[in-house]
mmCIF file of C-alpha atoms in Angstrom:
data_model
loop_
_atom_site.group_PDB
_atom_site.id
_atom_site.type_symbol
_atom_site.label_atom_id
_atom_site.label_comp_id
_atom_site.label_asym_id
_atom_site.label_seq_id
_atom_site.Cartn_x
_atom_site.Cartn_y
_atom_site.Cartn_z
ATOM 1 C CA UNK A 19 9.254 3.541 -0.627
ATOM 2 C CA UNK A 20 10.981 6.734 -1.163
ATOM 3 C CA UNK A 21 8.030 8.427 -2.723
ATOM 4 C CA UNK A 22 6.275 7.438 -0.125
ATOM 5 C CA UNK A 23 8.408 8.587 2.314
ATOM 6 C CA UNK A 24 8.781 12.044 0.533
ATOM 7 C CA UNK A 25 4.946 11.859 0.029
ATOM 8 C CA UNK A 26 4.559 12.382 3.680
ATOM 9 C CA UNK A 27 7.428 14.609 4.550
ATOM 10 C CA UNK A 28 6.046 17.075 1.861
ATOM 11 C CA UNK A 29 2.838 17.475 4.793
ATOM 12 C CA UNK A 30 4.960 18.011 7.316
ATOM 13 C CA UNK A 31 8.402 17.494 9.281
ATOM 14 C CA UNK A 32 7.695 14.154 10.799
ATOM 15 C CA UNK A 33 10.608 11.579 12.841
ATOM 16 C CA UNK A 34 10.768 8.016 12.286
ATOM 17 C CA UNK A 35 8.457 6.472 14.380
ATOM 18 C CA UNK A 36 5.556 9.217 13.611
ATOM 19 C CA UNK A 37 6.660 8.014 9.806
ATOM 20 C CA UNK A 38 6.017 4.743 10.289
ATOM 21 C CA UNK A 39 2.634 5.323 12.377
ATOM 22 C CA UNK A 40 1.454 7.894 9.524
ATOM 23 C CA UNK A 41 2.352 4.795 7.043
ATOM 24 C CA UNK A 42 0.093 2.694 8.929
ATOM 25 C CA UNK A 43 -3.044 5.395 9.938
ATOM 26 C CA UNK A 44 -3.472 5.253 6.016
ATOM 27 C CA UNK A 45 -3.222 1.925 5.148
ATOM 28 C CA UNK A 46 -0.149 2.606 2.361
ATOM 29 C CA UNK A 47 0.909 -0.954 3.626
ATOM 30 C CA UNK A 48 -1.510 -2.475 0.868
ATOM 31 C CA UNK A 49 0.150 -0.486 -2.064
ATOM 32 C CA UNK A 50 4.097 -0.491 -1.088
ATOM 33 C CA UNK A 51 5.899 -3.094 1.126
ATOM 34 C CA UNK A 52 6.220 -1.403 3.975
ATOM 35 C CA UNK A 53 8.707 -2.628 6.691
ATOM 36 C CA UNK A 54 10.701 -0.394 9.794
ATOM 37 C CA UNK A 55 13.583 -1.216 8.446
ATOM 38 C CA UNK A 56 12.810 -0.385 5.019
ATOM 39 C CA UNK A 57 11.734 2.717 6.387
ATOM 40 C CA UNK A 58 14.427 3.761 7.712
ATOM 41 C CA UNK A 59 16.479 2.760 5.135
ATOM 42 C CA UNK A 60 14.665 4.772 3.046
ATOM 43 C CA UNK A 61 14.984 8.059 5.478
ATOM 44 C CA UNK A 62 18.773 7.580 5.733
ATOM 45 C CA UNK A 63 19.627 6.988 1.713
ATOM 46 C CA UNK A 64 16.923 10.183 1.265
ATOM 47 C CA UNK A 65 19.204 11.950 3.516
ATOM 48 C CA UNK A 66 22.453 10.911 1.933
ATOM 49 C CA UNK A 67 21.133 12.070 -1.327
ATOM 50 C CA UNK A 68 20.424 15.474 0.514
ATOM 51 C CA UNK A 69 16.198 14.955 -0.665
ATOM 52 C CA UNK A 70 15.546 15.373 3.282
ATOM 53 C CA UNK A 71 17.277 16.609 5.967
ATOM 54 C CA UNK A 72 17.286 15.661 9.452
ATOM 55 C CA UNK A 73 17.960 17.451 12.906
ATOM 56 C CA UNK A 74 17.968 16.206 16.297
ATOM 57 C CA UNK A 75 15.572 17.833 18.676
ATOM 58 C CA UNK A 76 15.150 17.030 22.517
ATOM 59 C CA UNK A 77 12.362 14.302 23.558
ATOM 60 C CA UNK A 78 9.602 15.551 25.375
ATOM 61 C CA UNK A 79 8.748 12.594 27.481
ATOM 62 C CA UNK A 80 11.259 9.907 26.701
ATOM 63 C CA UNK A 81 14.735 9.936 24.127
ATOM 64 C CA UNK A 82 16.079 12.241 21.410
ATOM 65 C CA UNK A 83 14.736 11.851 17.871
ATOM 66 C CA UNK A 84 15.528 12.708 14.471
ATOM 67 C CA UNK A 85 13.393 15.293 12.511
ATOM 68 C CA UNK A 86 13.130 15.355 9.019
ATOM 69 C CA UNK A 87 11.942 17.548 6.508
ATOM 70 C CA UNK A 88 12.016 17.436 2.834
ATOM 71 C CA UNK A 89 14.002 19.617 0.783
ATOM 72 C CA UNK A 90 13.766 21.640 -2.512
ATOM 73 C CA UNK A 91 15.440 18.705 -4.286
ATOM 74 C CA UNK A 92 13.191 16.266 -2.636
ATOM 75 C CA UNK A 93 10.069 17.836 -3.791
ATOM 76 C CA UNK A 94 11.217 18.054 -7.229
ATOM 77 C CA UNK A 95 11.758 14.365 -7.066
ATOM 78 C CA UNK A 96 8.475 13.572 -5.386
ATOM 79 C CA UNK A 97 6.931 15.416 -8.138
ATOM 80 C CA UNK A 98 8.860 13.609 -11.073
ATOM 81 C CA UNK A 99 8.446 10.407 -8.573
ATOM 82 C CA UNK A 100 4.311 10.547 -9.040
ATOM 83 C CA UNK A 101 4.423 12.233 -12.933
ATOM 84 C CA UNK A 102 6.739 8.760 -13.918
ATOM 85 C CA UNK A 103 4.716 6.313 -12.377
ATOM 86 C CA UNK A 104 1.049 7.271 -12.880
ATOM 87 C CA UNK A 105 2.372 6.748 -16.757
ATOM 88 C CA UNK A 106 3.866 3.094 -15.702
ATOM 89 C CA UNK A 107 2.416 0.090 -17.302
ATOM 90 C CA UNK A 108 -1.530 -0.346 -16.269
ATOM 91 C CA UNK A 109 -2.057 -3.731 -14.536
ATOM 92 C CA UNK A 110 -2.484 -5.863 -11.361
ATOM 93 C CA UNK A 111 0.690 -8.255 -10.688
ATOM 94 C CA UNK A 112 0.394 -10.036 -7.844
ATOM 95 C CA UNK A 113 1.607 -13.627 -6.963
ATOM 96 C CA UNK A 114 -1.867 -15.211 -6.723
ATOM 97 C CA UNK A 115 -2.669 -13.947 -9.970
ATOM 98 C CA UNK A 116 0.471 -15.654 -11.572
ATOM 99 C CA UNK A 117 -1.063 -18.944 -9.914
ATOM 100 C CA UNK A 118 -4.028 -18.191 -11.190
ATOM 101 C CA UNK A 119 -2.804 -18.155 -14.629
ATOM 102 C CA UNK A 120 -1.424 -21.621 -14.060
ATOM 103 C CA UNK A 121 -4.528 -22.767 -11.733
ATOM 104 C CA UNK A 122 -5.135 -25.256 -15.318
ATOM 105 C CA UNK A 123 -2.019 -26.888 -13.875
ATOM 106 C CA UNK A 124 -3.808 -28.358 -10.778
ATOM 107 C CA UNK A 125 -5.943 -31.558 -10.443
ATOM 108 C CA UNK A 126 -9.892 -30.087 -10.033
ATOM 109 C CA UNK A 127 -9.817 -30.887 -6.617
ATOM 110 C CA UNK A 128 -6.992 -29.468 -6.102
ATOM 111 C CA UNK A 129 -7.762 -26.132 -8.041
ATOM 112 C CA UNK A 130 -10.970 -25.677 -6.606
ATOM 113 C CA UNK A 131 -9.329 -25.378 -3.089
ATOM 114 C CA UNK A 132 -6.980 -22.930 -4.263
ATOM 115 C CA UNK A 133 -10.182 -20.935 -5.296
ATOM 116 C CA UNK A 134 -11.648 -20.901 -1.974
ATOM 117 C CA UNK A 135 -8.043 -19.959 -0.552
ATOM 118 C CA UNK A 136 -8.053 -16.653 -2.684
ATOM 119 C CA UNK A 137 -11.642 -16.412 -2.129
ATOM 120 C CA UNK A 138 -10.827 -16.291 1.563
ATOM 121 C CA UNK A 139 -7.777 -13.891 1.190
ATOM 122 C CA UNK A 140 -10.193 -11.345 -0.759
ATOM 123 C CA UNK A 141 -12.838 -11.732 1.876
ATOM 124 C CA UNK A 142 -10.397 -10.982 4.350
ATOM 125 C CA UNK A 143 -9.124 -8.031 2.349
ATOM 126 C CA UNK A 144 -12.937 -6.640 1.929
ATOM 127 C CA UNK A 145 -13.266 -6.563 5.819
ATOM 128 C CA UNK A 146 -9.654 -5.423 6.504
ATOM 129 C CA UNK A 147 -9.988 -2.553 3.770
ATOM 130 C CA UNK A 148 -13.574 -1.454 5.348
ATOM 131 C CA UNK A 149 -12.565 -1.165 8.421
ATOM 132 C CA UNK A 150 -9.502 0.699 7.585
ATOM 133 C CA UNK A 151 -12.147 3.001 5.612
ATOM 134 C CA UNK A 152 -14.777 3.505 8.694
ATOM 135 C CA UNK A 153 -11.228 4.328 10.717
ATOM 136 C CA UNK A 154 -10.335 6.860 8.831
ATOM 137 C CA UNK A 155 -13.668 8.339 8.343
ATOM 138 C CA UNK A 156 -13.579 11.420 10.702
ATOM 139 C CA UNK A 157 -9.918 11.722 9.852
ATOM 140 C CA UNK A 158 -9.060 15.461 8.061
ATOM 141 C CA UNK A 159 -7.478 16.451 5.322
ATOM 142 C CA UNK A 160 -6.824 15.680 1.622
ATOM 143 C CA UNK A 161 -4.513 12.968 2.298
ATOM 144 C CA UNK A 162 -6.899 11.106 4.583
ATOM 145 C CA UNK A 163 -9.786 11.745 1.878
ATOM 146 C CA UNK A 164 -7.323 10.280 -0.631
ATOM 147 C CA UNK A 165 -6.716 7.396 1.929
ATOM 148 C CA UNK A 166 -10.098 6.783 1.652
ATOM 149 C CA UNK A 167 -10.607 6.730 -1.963
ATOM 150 C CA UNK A 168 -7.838 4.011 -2.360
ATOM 151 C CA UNK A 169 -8.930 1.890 0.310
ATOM 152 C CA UNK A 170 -12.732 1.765 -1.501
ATOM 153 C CA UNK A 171 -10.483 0.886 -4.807
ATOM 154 C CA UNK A 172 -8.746 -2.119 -3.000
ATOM 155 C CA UNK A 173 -12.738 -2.976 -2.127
ATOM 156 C CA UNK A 174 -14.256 -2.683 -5.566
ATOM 157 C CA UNK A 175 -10.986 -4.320 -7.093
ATOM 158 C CA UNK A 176 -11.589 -7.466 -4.233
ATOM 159 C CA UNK A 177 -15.266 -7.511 -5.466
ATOM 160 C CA UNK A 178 -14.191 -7.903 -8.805
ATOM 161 C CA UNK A 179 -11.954 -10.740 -8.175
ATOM 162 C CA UNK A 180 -14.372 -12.275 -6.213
ATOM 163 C CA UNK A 181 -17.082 -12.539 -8.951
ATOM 164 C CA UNK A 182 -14.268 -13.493 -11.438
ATOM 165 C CA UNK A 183 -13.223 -16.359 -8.948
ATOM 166 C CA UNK A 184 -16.676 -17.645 -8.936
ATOM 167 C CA UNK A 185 -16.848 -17.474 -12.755
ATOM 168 C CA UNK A 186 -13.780 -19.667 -12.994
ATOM 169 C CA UNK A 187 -14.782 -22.098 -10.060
ATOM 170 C CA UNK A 188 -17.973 -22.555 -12.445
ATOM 171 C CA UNK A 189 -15.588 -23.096 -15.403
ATOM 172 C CA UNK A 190 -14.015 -25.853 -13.101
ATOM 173 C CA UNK A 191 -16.677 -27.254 -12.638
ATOM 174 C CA UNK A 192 -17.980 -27.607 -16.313
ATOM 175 C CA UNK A 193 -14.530 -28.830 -17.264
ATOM 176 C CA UNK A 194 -14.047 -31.738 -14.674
ATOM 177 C CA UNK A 195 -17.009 -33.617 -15.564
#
């Protein structure tokens, strides 16, 4: 989260709630857990560790809010932030794959609904992910591009799983008779 959070500070000074909206707008919520709180939790340790800095300034059309903008320090560690992970181990962990590993575990009937489940979830990540792409179509800038780019990943990546799913279910199938 705190790359993140530095990530978008390093466009611009931004307060919490335009954060948060930002967060949403392009769809980061499908790479990093994203929650308010851990938002915010985020901003204030950032702060502590002097990465961002914050500054009241009078609300326009409703309260106060909290400004921040990132520092010297906190672009050095946004930089050493994305340098250290694009090097991280290579892979897709997720939950449903662990199952899936396991899925030999299940009686046939039972595994084969578990298939359709994840087939479901991926459909319903293929519409969610295109939709979030079409949104964000007329949207500027090289972090909205960028936005874009994932979101088609998270599609072909869905597609992938999707064909592999059917492989298995066919596997299954071979297997139970």
């Amino acid at each position: 989260m705190d790359v993140v959070v530095l990530g978008l500070l390093a466009e611009e000074p931004l307060h919490g709630y335009e954060l948060i909206e930002r967060l949403r707008a392009r769809a980061l919520g499908r790479w990093s857990e994203v929650g308010r709180a851990s938002v915010y939790q985020a901003m204030k340790r950032l702060e502590d560790d002097k990465l961002i800095s914050g500054r009241a300034e009078p609300g326009v059309a409703g309260p106060d809010r909290r400004v921040y903008r990132i520092t010297r320090p906190g672009r050095d560690r946004l930089r050493a932030g994305l340098l250290e992970r694009f090097g991280a181990e290579a892979g897709y962990r997720s939950d449903a794959a662990a199952a899936l590993g396991q899925i030999h575990a299940l009686p046939p009937e039972e595994a084969k609904a578990a298939i359709s489940e994840r087939k479901a979830a991926l459909e319903a990540l293929v519409m969610d992910a295109t939709a979030d792409r079409a949104r964000l179509q007329s949207a500027r800038g090289p972090a909205n591009a960028v936005a874009r780019r994932m979101l088609a990943l998270q599609e072909q990546l869905a597609r992938t799983e999707l064909g592999w799913l059917a492989s298995l279910r066919r596997d299954l199938s071979r297997l139970d008779r």
